[in-house]
mmCIF file of C-alpha atoms and ligand atoms in Angstrom:
data_model
loop_
_atom_site.group_PDB
_atom_site.id
_atom_site.type_symbol
_atom_site.label_atom_id
_atom_site.label_comp_id
_atom_site.label_asym_id
_atom_site.label_seq_id
_atom_site.Cartn_x
_atom_site.Cartn_y
_atom_site.Cartn_z
ATOM 1 C CA MET A 1 57.530 69.360 -68.012
ATOM 2 C CA ALA A 2 57.096 68.101 -71.531
ATOM 3 C CA ASP A 3 53.856 68.814 -73.368
ATOM 4 C CA SER A 4 53.113 65.110 -73.626
ATOM 5 C CA ASP A 5 53.329 64.781 -69.813
ATOM 6 C CA LEU A 6 50.900 67.658 -69.384
ATOM 7 C CA SER A 7 48.387 66.245 -71.800
ATOM 8 C CA PHE A 8 48.681 62.868 -70.075
ATOM 9 C CA LEU A 9 47.872 64.514 -66.706
ATOM 10 C CA ALA A 10 44.959 66.415 -68.234
ATOM 11 C CA LEU A 11 43.607 63.172 -69.670
ATOM 12 C CA CYS A 12 43.881 61.483 -66.241
ATOM 13 C CA ALA A 13 41.870 64.305 -64.682
ATOM 14 C CA LEU A 14 39.297 64.374 -67.457
ATOM 15 C CA LEU A 15 38.658 60.630 -67.646
ATOM 16 C CA PRO A 16 36.760 60.381 -64.325
ATOM 17 C CA ILE A 17 34.766 63.476 -65.266
ATOM 18 C CA PHE A 18 33.778 61.992 -68.632
ATOM 19 C CA PHE A 19 32.944 58.751 -66.860
ATOM 20 C CA LEU A 20 30.724 60.579 -64.337
ATOM 21 C CA ILE A 21 28.923 62.385 -67.162
ATOM 22 C CA PHE A 22 28.456 59.067 -68.961
ATOM 23 C CA LEU A 23 26.996 57.492 -65.783
ATOM 24 C CA LYS A 24 24.730 60.481 -65.191
ATOM 25 C CA LEU A 25 23.318 60.002 -68.684
ATOM 26 C CA ILE A 26 22.735 56.263 -68.434
ATOM 27 C CA VAL A 27 21.688 55.417 -64.855
ATOM 28 C CA ARG A 28 18.122 54.105 -64.744
ATOM 29 C CA PRO A 29 15.589 54.428 -63.294
ATOM 30 C CA ARG A 30 15.990 58.199 -63.071
ATOM 31 C CA PRO A 31 16.386 59.809 -59.632
ATOM 32 C CA VAL A 32 13.118 60.489 -57.802
ATOM 33 C CA LYS A 33 11.846 61.880 -54.494
ATOM 34 C CA VAL A 34 8.969 60.203 -52.661
ATOM 35 C CA PRO A 35 7.600 62.664 -50.091
ATOM 36 C CA ILE A 36 5.782 61.165 -47.101
ATOM 37 C CA LYS A 37 4.308 64.261 -45.456
ATOM 38 C CA SER A 38 0.476 64.127 -45.575
ATOM 39 C CA ARG A 39 0.642 60.806 -47.414
ATOM 40 C CA HIS A 40 -0.605 57.368 -46.404
ATOM 41 C CA VAL A 41 2.186 55.080 -45.140
ATOM 42 C CA PHE A 42 1.093 51.466 -44.541
ATOM 43 C CA ILE A 43 3.513 49.416 -42.428
ATOM 44 C CA THR A 44 3.178 45.690 -41.800
ATOM 45 C CA GLY A 45 4.662 44.280 -38.622
ATOM 46 C CA GLY A 46 4.121 47.804 -37.331
ATOM 47 C CA SER A 47 3.254 46.725 -33.789
ATOM 48 C CA SER A 48 6.797 45.819 -32.726
ATOM 49 C CA GLY A 49 10.508 46.511 -33.199
ATOM 50 C CA ILE A 50 11.625 48.058 -36.501
ATOM 51 C CA GLY A 51 8.062 48.402 -37.873
ATOM 52 C CA LEU A 52 6.898 50.250 -34.762
ATOM 53 C CA ALA A 53 9.930 52.556 -34.972
ATOM 54 C CA ILE A 54 9.178 53.304 -38.647
ATOM 55 C CA ALA A 55 5.517 54.001 -37.789
ATOM 56 C CA ARG A 56 6.512 56.434 -35.041
ATOM 57 C CA GLN A 57 9.056 58.177 -37.287
ATOM 58 C CA ALA A 58 6.632 58.440 -40.228
ATOM 59 C CA ALA A 59 3.906 59.851 -37.950
ATOM 60 C CA THR A 60 6.380 62.405 -36.587
ATOM 61 C CA GLU A 61 7.181 63.443 -40.165
ATOM 62 C CA GLY A 62 3.522 64.171 -40.830
ATOM 63 C CA ALA A 63 2.430 61.017 -42.640
ATOM 64 C CA ARG A 64 -0.955 59.348 -42.153
ATOM 65 C CA VAL A 65 0.072 55.959 -40.799
ATOM 66 C CA THR A 66 -1.616 52.545 -40.745
ATOM 67 C CA ILE A 67 0.023 49.568 -39.039
ATOM 68 C CA LEU A 68 -0.868 45.936 -39.672
ATOM 69 C CA ALA A 69 -0.076 42.843 -37.598
ATOM 70 C CA ARG A 70 -1.955 39.809 -36.279
ATOM 71 C CA SER A 71 -2.346 40.525 -32.566
ATOM 72 C CA LEU A 72 -4.914 43.252 -31.903
ATOM 73 C CA ASP A 73 -3.604 43.645 -28.348
ATOM 74 C CA LYS A 74 -0.084 44.412 -29.564
ATOM 75 C CA LEU A 75 -1.523 46.803 -32.190
ATOM 76 C CA GLU A 76 -3.508 48.689 -29.518
ATOM 77 C CA GLU A 77 -0.416 48.838 -27.333
ATOM 78 C CA ALA A 78 1.669 50.206 -30.228
ATOM 79 C CA LYS A 79 -0.997 52.799 -31.031
ATOM 80 C CA THR A 80 -1.027 53.974 -27.412
ATOM 81 C CA SER A 81 2.765 54.142 -27.267
ATOM 82 C CA ILE A 82 2.909 56.235 -30.471
ATOM 83 C CA ARG A 83 0.181 58.545 -29.149
ATOM 84 C CA LEU A 84 2.033 58.985 -25.853
ATOM 85 C CA SER A 85 5.375 59.806 -27.501
ATOM 86 C CA THR A 86 4.115 61.941 -30.413
ATOM 87 C CA GLY A 87 0.515 62.921 -29.673
ATOM 88 C CA ILE A 88 -0.439 61.427 -33.045
ATOM 89 C CA ASP A 89 -2.972 58.646 -33.701
ATOM 90 C CA VAL A 90 -2.165 55.866 -36.149
ATOM 91 C CA ALA A 91 -4.751 53.502 -37.647
ATOM 92 C CA ILE A 92 -4.481 49.801 -36.812
ATOM 93 C CA VAL A 93 -5.615 46.757 -38.747
ATOM 94 C CA SER A 94 -5.332 43.115 -37.797
ATOM 95 C CA ALA A 95 -4.564 40.455 -40.434
ATOM 96 C CA ASP A 96 -2.230 37.534 -41.037
ATOM 97 C CA VAL A 97 -0.120 38.290 -44.139
ATOM 98 C CA CYS A 98 -0.357 34.591 -45.071
ATOM 99 C CA ASP A 99 -4.113 34.938 -45.628
ATOM 100 C CA PHE A 100 -4.649 36.735 -48.966
ATOM 101 C CA GLU A 101 -8.357 37.495 -48.432
ATOM 102 C CA ALA A 102 -7.629 38.974 -44.985
ATOM 103 C CA VAL A 103 -4.784 41.092 -46.431
ATOM 104 C CA LYS A 104 -7.018 42.312 -49.257
ATOM 105 C CA ALA A 105 -9.774 43.307 -46.819
ATOM 106 C CA ALA A 106 -7.219 45.058 -44.574
ATOM 107 C CA VAL A 107 -5.724 47.021 -47.478
ATOM 108 C CA GLU A 108 -9.188 48.016 -48.749
ATOM 109 C CA SER A 109 -10.320 49.176 -45.310
ATOM 110 C CA ALA A 110 -7.174 51.306 -44.909
ATOM 111 C CA GLY A 111 -7.765 53.339 -48.099
ATOM 112 C CA PRO A 112 -5.355 54.271 -50.936
ATOM 113 C CA ILE A 113 -1.697 53.630 -50.013
ATOM 114 C CA ASP A 114 1.191 55.924 -51.045
ATOM 115 C CA VAL A 115 4.006 54.062 -49.298
ATOM 116 C CA LEU A 116 3.701 50.324 -48.626
ATOM 117 C CA ILE A 117 6.355 49.003 -46.241
ATOM 118 C CA CYS A 118 6.366 45.190 -46.116
ATOM 119 C CA ASN A 119 8.255 44.763 -42.860
ATOM 120 C CA GLN A 120 6.579 41.765 -41.189
ATOM 121 C CA GLY A 121 9.008 38.939 -40.609
ATOM 122 C CA VAL A 122 9.790 35.884 -38.530
ATOM 123 C CA PHE A 123 13.226 34.473 -37.853
ATOM 124 C CA VAL A 124 14.480 31.432 -36.002
ATOM 125 C CA ALA A 125 18.183 30.679 -36.453
ATOM 126 C CA TYR A 126 19.118 27.003 -36.593
ATOM 127 C CA GLU A 127 21.250 24.753 -38.718
ATOM 128 C CA LEU A 128 19.063 23.304 -41.481
ATOM 129 C CA GLU A 129 19.573 19.861 -39.970
ATOM 130 C CA ASN A 130 18.035 21.014 -36.670
ATOM 131 C CA GLN A 131 15.136 22.992 -38.160
ATOM 132 C CA ASP A 132 11.887 21.229 -38.990
ATOM 133 C CA MET A 133 10.034 21.849 -42.248
ATOM 134 C CA LYS A 134 7.187 23.565 -40.408
ATOM 135 C CA GLU A 135 9.511 26.287 -39.151
ATOM 136 C CA ILE A 136 11.245 26.560 -42.545
ATOM 137 C CA LYS A 137 7.941 26.893 -44.418
ATOM 138 C CA GLY A 138 6.762 29.349 -41.760
ATOM 139 C CA MET A 139 9.633 31.716 -42.556
ATOM 140 C CA ILE A 140 9.186 31.430 -46.316
ATOM 141 C CA ASP A 141 5.419 31.922 -45.913
ATOM 142 C CA VAL A 142 5.483 34.998 -43.685
ATOM 143 C CA ASN A 143 8.602 36.716 -45.088
ATOM 144 C CA LEU A 144 8.225 35.945 -48.798
ATOM 145 C CA ILE A 145 4.745 34.681 -49.695
ATOM 146 C CA GLY A 146 3.206 37.131 -47.190
ATOM 147 C CA THR A 147 4.977 39.930 -49.039
ATOM 148 C CA PHE A 148 3.573 38.692 -52.381
ATOM 149 C CA ASN A 149 0.104 38.757 -50.799
ATOM 150 C CA LEU A 150 0.627 42.368 -49.694
ATOM 151 C CA VAL A 151 1.882 43.558 -53.076
ATOM 152 C CA LYS A 152 -0.897 41.711 -54.949
ATOM 153 C CA ALA A 153 -3.492 43.279 -52.641
ATOM 154 C CA ALA A 154 -2.122 46.831 -52.684
ATOM 155 C CA LEU A 155 -0.875 47.187 -56.270
ATOM 156 C CA PRO A 156 -4.213 47.711 -58.064
ATOM 157 C CA GLY A 157 -5.087 50.612 -55.750
ATOM 158 C CA MET A 158 -1.592 52.103 -56.032
ATOM 159 C CA LYS A 159 -1.689 51.915 -59.835
ATOM 160 C CA ASN A 160 -5.143 53.471 -60.050
ATOM 161 C CA ARG A 161 -4.426 56.352 -57.644
ATOM 162 C CA SER A 162 -5.969 59.665 -58.625
ATOM 163 C CA ASP A 163 -2.745 61.707 -58.493
ATOM 164 C CA ARG A 164 0.270 60.500 -60.487
ATOM 165 C CA LYS A 165 2.795 61.484 -57.797
ATOM 166 C CA PRO A 166 5.655 59.077 -57.018
ATOM 167 C CA VAL A 167 4.705 56.292 -54.603
ATOM 168 C CA SER A 168 6.782 53.542 -53.040
ATOM 169 C CA ILE A 169 6.835 49.843 -52.200
ATOM 170 C CA ALA A 170 9.579 48.939 -49.713
ATOM 171 C CA PHE A 171 10.664 45.484 -48.569
ATOM 172 C CA MET A 172 12.368 44.770 -45.256
ATOM 173 C CA SER A 173 15.185 42.410 -46.129
ATOM 174 C CA SER A 174 18.264 41.938 -43.919
ATOM 175 C CA GLN A 175 22.022 41.764 -44.361
ATOM 176 C CA ALA A 176 21.296 38.018 -44.286
ATOM 177 C CA GLY A 177 19.450 38.735 -47.566
ATOM 178 C CA GLN A 178 22.713 39.939 -49.127
ATOM 179 C CA VAL A 179 25.022 37.172 -47.932
ATOM 180 C CA GLY A 180 24.142 33.677 -46.691
ATOM 181 C CA ILE A 181 24.948 33.279 -42.995
ATOM 182 C CA TYR A 182 25.372 30.101 -40.887
ATOM 183 C CA GLY A 183 22.068 29.280 -39.175
ATOM 184 C CA TYR A 184 19.966 31.273 -41.661
ATOM 185 C CA THR A 185 19.350 28.805 -44.517
ATOM 186 C CA ALA A 186 15.575 29.345 -44.521
ATOM 187 C CA TYR A 187 15.697 32.966 -43.400
ATOM 188 C CA SER A 188 18.370 33.957 -45.949
ATOM 189 C CA ALA A 189 16.423 32.142 -48.665
ATOM 190 C CA SER A 190 13.275 34.106 -47.772
ATOM 191 C CA LYS A 191 15.170 37.401 -47.801
ATOM 192 C CA PHE A 192 17.157 36.655 -50.993
ATOM 193 C CA GLY A 193 13.752 35.912 -52.505
ATOM 194 C CA LEU A 194 12.678 39.474 -51.756
ATOM 195 C CA ARG A 195 15.553 40.769 -53.880
ATOM 196 C CA GLY A 196 14.378 38.856 -56.942
ATOM 197 C CA LEU A 197 10.842 40.060 -56.320
ATOM 198 C CA ALA A 198 12.016 43.666 -55.919
ATOM 199 C CA GLU A 199 14.267 43.754 -59.006
ATOM 200 C CA ALA A 200 11.623 42.270 -61.285
ATOM 201 C CA LEU A 201 8.762 44.292 -59.785
ATOM 202 C CA GLN A 202 10.633 47.596 -60.240
ATOM 203 C CA GLN A 203 10.734 46.995 -64.000
ATOM 204 C CA GLU A 204 7.017 46.179 -64.027
ATOM 205 C CA VAL A 205 5.838 49.240 -62.076
ATOM 206 C CA ILE A 206 8.233 51.993 -63.149
ATOM 207 C CA ALA A 207 5.763 53.232 -65.781
ATOM 208 C CA ASP A 208 3.234 53.789 -62.982
ATOM 209 C CA ASN A 209 5.697 56.015 -61.079
ATOM 210 C CA ILE A 210 5.995 53.339 -58.378
ATOM 211 C CA HIS A 211 9.442 53.026 -56.816
ATOM 212 C CA VAL A 212 10.774 49.926 -55.104
ATOM 213 C CA SER A 213 13.212 49.819 -52.180
ATOM 214 C CA LEU A 214 14.993 47.010 -50.321
ATOM 215 C CA ILE A 215 16.111 47.689 -46.749
ATOM 216 C CA PHE A 216 19.071 45.718 -45.368
ATOM 217 C CA PRO A 217 19.456 46.101 -41.582
ATOM 218 C CA PRO A 218 22.099 44.299 -39.508
ATOM 219 C CA ASP A 219 21.106 42.706 -36.163
ATOM 220 C CA THR A 220 18.705 45.181 -34.548
ATOM 221 C CA ASP A 221 17.652 45.392 -30.916
ATOM 222 C CA THR A 222 13.937 44.431 -31.074
ATOM 223 C CA PRO A 223 11.583 42.019 -29.236
ATOM 224 C CA GLY A 224 12.015 39.588 -32.149
ATOM 225 C CA PHE A 225 15.815 39.781 -31.859
ATOM 226 C CA ALA A 226 15.687 39.165 -28.070
ATOM 227 C CA GLU A 227 13.576 36.068 -28.753
ATOM 228 C CA GLU A 228 15.947 34.892 -31.511
ATOM 229 C CA ASN A 229 18.958 35.252 -29.189
ATOM 230 C CA LYS A 230 17.523 32.783 -26.677
ATOM 231 C CA LYS A 231 18.341 29.856 -28.934
ATOM 232 C CA LYS A 232 20.674 30.980 -31.685
ATOM 233 C CA PRO A 233 23.681 28.879 -32.781
ATOM 234 C CA GLN A 234 26.867 30.463 -31.429
ATOM 235 C CA LEU A 235 28.376 30.612 -34.924
ATOM 236 C CA THR A 236 25.406 32.648 -36.165
ATOM 237 C CA SER A 237 26.098 35.276 -33.504
ATOM 238 C CA ILE A 238 29.840 35.251 -34.231
ATOM 239 C CA ILE A 239 29.427 35.724 -38.002
ATOM 240 C CA ALA A 240 26.559 38.241 -37.731
ATOM 241 C CA GLY A 241 28.726 40.057 -35.151
ATOM 242 C CA SER A 242 30.838 41.296 -38.110
ATOM 243 C CA SER A 243 28.183 43.980 -38.536
ATOM 244 C CA GLY A 244 27.256 44.953 -34.952
ATOM 245 C CA VAL A 245 23.794 45.671 -33.516
ATOM 246 C CA MET A 246 21.671 48.733 -34.298
ATOM 247 C CA GLN A 247 18.742 50.340 -32.480
ATOM 248 C CA SER A 248 15.370 50.176 -34.221
ATOM 249 C CA ASP A 249 15.032 53.994 -34.225
ATOM 250 C CA GLU A 250 18.284 54.325 -36.188
ATOM 251 C CA VAL A 251 17.157 51.662 -38.670
ATOM 252 C CA ALA A 252 13.781 53.407 -39.013
ATOM 253 C CA LYS A 253 15.436 56.742 -39.878
ATOM 254 C CA LYS A 254 17.713 55.150 -42.480
ATOM 255 C CA ALA A 255 14.775 53.227 -43.948
ATOM 256 C CA LEU A 256 12.515 56.262 -44.302
ATOM 257 C CA ASN A 257 15.279 58.492 -45.675
ATOM 258 C CA GLY A 258 16.113 55.794 -48.219
ATOM 259 C CA ILE A 259 12.465 55.454 -49.245
ATOM 260 C CA LYS A 260 12.056 59.238 -49.582
ATOM 261 C CA SER A 261 15.143 59.451 -51.796
ATOM 262 C CA GLY A 262 13.889 56.581 -53.961
ATOM 263 C CA SER A 263 16.950 54.387 -53.298
ATOM 264 C CA PHE A 264 16.637 50.809 -54.518
ATOM 265 C CA PHE A 265 19.164 49.513 -51.955
ATOM 266 C CA ILE A 266 18.951 50.934 -48.434
ATOM 267 C CA PRO A 267 21.907 49.910 -46.252
ATOM 268 C CA CYS A 268 21.710 50.925 -42.585
ATOM 269 C CA ASN A 269 25.299 51.032 -41.270
ATOM 270 C CA PHE A 270 28.843 51.279 -42.671
ATOM 271 C CA GLU A 271 29.247 47.500 -43.063
ATOM 272 C CA GLY A 272 25.868 47.503 -44.801
ATOM 273 C CA PHE A 273 27.073 50.213 -47.167
ATOM 274 C CA LEU A 274 30.108 48.059 -48.086
ATOM 275 C CA LEU A 275 27.857 45.016 -48.441
ATOM 276 C CA SER A 276 25.549 46.903 -50.805
ATOM 277 C CA LEU A 277 28.504 47.961 -52.951
ATOM 278 C CA ALA A 278 29.893 44.408 -52.923
ATOM 279 C CA THR A 279 26.544 42.877 -53.942
ATOM 280 C CA ALA A 280 25.439 45.583 -56.381
ATOM 281 C CA GLY A 281 25.286 43.014 -59.193
ATOM 282 C CA LEU A 282 22.675 44.038 -61.756
ATOM 283 C CA SER A 283 20.516 45.982 -59.330
ATOM 284 C CA PRO A 284 19.026 49.253 -60.567
ATOM 285 C CA GLN A 285 20.909 52.357 -59.443
ATOM 286 C CA ARG A 286 19.445 55.871 -59.652
ATOM 287 C CA SER A 287 22.454 57.780 -58.324
ATOM 288 C CA TYR A 288 25.324 58.313 -60.770
ATOM 289 C CA LEU A 289 27.639 59.076 -57.834
ATOM 290 C CA MET A 290 26.799 55.741 -56.189
ATOM 291 C CA ALA A 291 27.192 54.016 -59.563
ATOM 292 C CA PHE A 292 30.648 55.610 -59.809
ATOM 293 C CA VAL A 293 31.602 54.365 -56.334
ATOM 294 C CA GLU A 294 30.280 50.875 -57.212
ATOM 295 C CA VAL A 295 32.425 50.647 -60.336
ATOM 296 C CA ILE A 296 35.582 52.058 -58.733
ATOM 297 C CA SER A 297 35.362 49.894 -55.600
ATOM 298 C CA ALA A 298 34.293 46.580 -57.194
ATOM 299 C CA GLY A 299 37.730 44.903 -57.238
ATOM 300 C CA ILE A 300 38.852 45.933 -53.785
ATOM 301 C CA LEU A 301 35.485 44.996 -52.266
ATOM 302 C CA ARG A 302 35.730 41.520 -53.745
ATOM 303 C CA ILE A 303 39.034 41.208 -51.878
ATOM 304 C CA ALA A 304 37.353 42.496 -48.685
ATOM 305 C CA GLY A 305 34.539 39.968 -49.188
ATOM 306 C CA LEU A 306 37.045 37.123 -49.584
ATOM 307 C CA CYS A 307 38.735 38.268 -46.349
ATOM 308 C CA PHE A 308 35.392 38.173 -44.533
ATOM 309 C CA GLN A 309 34.772 34.631 -45.824
ATOM 310 C CA TRP A 310 38.308 33.717 -44.668
ATOM 311 C CA THR A 311 37.564 34.857 -41.104
ATOM 312 C CA TRP A 312 34.089 33.253 -41.102
ATOM 313 C CA TYR A 313 35.379 29.880 -42.304
ATOM 314 C CA GLY A 314 38.171 30.270 -39.740
ATOM 315 C CA SER A 315 35.568 30.594 -36.966
ATOM 316 C CA ILE A 316 33.677 27.578 -38.328
ATOM 317 C CA GLU A 317 36.842 25.429 -38.426
ATOM 318 C CA LYS A 318 37.803 26.510 -34.909
ATOM 319 C CA TRP A 319 34.328 25.742 -33.620
ATOM 320 C CA HIS A 320 34.348 22.239 -35.138
ATOM 321 C CA ALA A 321 37.850 21.590 -33.733
ATOM 322 C CA GLN A 322 36.595 22.488 -30.251
ATOM 323 C CA GLU A 323 33.554 20.247 -30.644
ATOM 324 C CA LYS A 324 35.744 17.180 -31.148
HETATM 325 N N1 NDP B 401 15.710 42.479 -35.499
HETATM 326 C C1 NDP B 401 16.694 42.155 -36.342
HETATM 327 O O1 NDP B 401 17.821 41.783 -35.935
HETATM 328 C C2 NDP B 401 16.482 42.272 -37.812
HETATM 329 C C3 NDP B 401 15.223 42.238 -38.382
HETATM 330 N N2 NDP B 401 15.071 42.308 -39.747
HETATM 331 C C4 NDP B 401 13.754 42.238 -40.341
HETATM 332 O O2 NDP B 401 12.979 43.325 -39.894
HETATM 333 C C5 NDP B 401 11.612 42.959 -39.796
HETATM 334 C C6 NDP B 401 11.074 43.299 -38.413
HETATM 335 O O3 NDP B 401 11.856 42.644 -37.452
HETATM 336 P P1 NDP B 401 11.686 42.934 -35.891
HETATM 337 O O4 NDP B 401 11.241 44.315 -35.688
HETATM 338 O O5 NDP B 401 12.933 42.461 -35.248
HETATM 339 O O6 NDP B 401 10.520 41.894 -35.549
HETATM 340 P P2 NDP B 401 9.537 41.719 -34.290
HETATM 341 O O7 NDP B 401 9.467 40.264 -34.012
HETATM 342 O O8 NDP B 401 9.915 42.626 -33.167
HETATM 343 O O9 NDP B 401 8.139 42.193 -34.908
HETATM 344 C C7 NDP B 401 7.575 41.467 -35.946
HETATM 345 C C8 NDP B 401 6.291 42.138 -36.401
HETATM 346 O O10 NDP B 401 5.731 41.390 -37.489
HETATM 347 C C9 NDP B 401 4.390 41.025 -37.155
HETATM 348 N N3 NDP B 401 4.071 39.740 -37.790
HETATM 349 C C10 NDP B 401 4.705 38.558 -37.610
HETATM 350 N N4 NDP B 401 4.103 37.583 -38.307
HETATM 351 C C11 NDP B 401 3.064 38.166 -38.966
HETATM 352 C C12 NDP B 401 2.061 37.670 -39.828
HETATM 353 N N5 NDP B 401 2.000 36.382 -40.182
HETATM 354 N N6 NDP B 401 1.143 38.550 -40.319
HETATM 355 C C13 NDP B 401 1.197 39.851 -39.970
HETATM 356 N N7 NDP B 401 2.118 40.370 -39.155
HETATM 357 C C14 NDP B 401 3.047 39.533 -38.653
HETATM 358 C C15 NDP B 401 4.368 40.964 -35.636
HETATM 359 O O11 NDP B 401 3.102 41.120 -35.055
HETATM 360 P P3 NDP B 401 2.131 39.830 -34.737
HETATM 361 O O12 NDP B 401 3.017 38.783 -34.143
HETATM 362 O O13 NDP B 401 1.087 40.340 -33.809
HETATM 363 O O14 NDP B 401 1.563 39.430 -36.044
HETATM 364 C C16 NDP B 401 5.239 42.180 -35.310
HETATM 365 O O15 NDP B 401 4.496 43.357 -35.451
HETATM 366 C C17 NDP B 401 11.553 41.489 -40.170
HETATM 367 O O16 NDP B 401 11.210 41.360 -41.525
HETATM 368 C C18 NDP B 401 12.977 40.997 -39.942
HETATM 369 O O17 NDP B 401 13.298 39.893 -40.740
HETATM 370 C C19 NDP B 401 16.143 42.457 -40.571
HETATM 371 C C20 NDP B 401 17.403 42.529 -40.063
HETATM 372 C C21 NDP B 401 17.668 42.428 -38.649
HETATM 373 C C1 VSD B 402 32.637 43.256 -48.492
HETATM 374 C C2 VSD B 402 32.225 43.919 -47.281
HETATM 375 C C3 VSD B 402 31.489 43.074 -46.299
HETATM 376 C C4 VSD B 402 30.948 43.855 -45.154
HETATM 377 C C5 VSD B 402 30.619 43.143 -43.876
HETATM 378 C C6 VSD B 402 29.631 42.037 -43.955
HETATM 379 C C7 VSD B 402 28.978 41.738 -42.645
HETATM 380 C C8 VSD B 402 27.852 40.759 -42.813
HETATM 381 C C9 VSD B 402 27.144 40.459 -41.549
HETATM 382 C C10 VSD B 402 25.806 39.834 -41.791
HETATM 383 C C11 VSD B 402 24.904 39.992 -40.626
HETATM 384 C C12 VSD B 402 23.567 39.382 -40.821
HETATM 385 C C13 VSD B 402 22.623 39.831 -39.736
HETATM 386 C C14 VSD B 402 21.239 39.320 -39.939
HETATM 387 C C15 VSD B 402 20.286 39.992 -39.013
HETATM 388 C C16 VSD B 402 18.947 39.409 -39.060
HETATM 389 O O1 VSD B 402 18.245 39.550 -40.005
HETATM 390 C C17 VSD B 402 18.616 38.574 -37.889
HETATM 391 N N1 VSD B 402 18.800 39.267 -36.657
HETATM 392 C C18 VSD B 402 17.244 38.068 -37.962
HETATM 393 O O2 VSD B 402 16.400 39.050 -37.722
#
């Protein structure tokens, strides 16, 4: 083989290595670990579904756990169920996230928070035309404004903590917060809103060693999901079906592992991983390996995304043809 061929091959092998080194030097924020053992994890919507599963998992991993929701009965029930399955007691606090004063009092009574998980959420899938403004505002209020209330209430205490160890604020989004889905105009808007909040907030709190995460589950088998399924447009189920259904325990494990490793994006299944790569945009990325995968896969994932839209619009056309 000619010398020029050899040096060409060597260059091909070295280029990715140089690129990896370059990414390792520039990715920001820097990688971080957020331990949860013996720390205070505060989970909203912790009395049901995904929040309850996260509370149980965090308690099992040795965290001090507080759960917040409105219904005291459901909170008591959740506390008993966690005690029965783990032998551990969690603290409960009742408040409506839409009421700032109530949230502030709840956060103060719970004591300094190391990991805030804003998981409360409501979802009713309907076409915008068939959804009244009360229901639309309800979703924006609980999912988005409620989350602002939580962060506003908890941030001063988190910033003024006595130790300077890494702490975390995590937001429960949804795959419907990464791509708009038929039937989710209000819900997707509320969850896309969380992404803007998270990206901007991370820049504001990085100097305080506070690390922000966004969790993106697919459909998950929970009491809320069972309720949603009673009256969901068929097309919503068909399109969301592209990503399958997970169990809340699996989502809880992914969520906590993501929080502990300081990931900004936390996908929960393989489709979610692809979706996170495809929607990386200008999101912060701490892992140079993930940054590498994002760059390398960008073009092909755009093609995959266009194929998904092709099948979704195909289903929509077919559905309308049948309606006629
Ligand atoms: N299940 C799914 O398919 C998916 C869910 N998600 C998201 O995960 C989160 C949890 O969902 P899931 O476990 O299914 O929900 P559930 O309906 O099973 O539980 C919702 C929890 O939020 C609490 N909550 C609701 N409204 C308020 C409020 N105004 N103030 C305080 N707490 C409130 C509820 O308690 P109470 O009613 O007593 O207040 C309950 O603890 C949501 O943010 C949802 O959008 C994301 C992707 C998929
Ligand atoms: C380029 C690669 C693309 C990869 C596949 C994309 C699949 C997208 C499916 C979106 C599913 C949305 C589920 C919402 C769940 C939810 O939040 C409701 N159950 C309400 O709670």
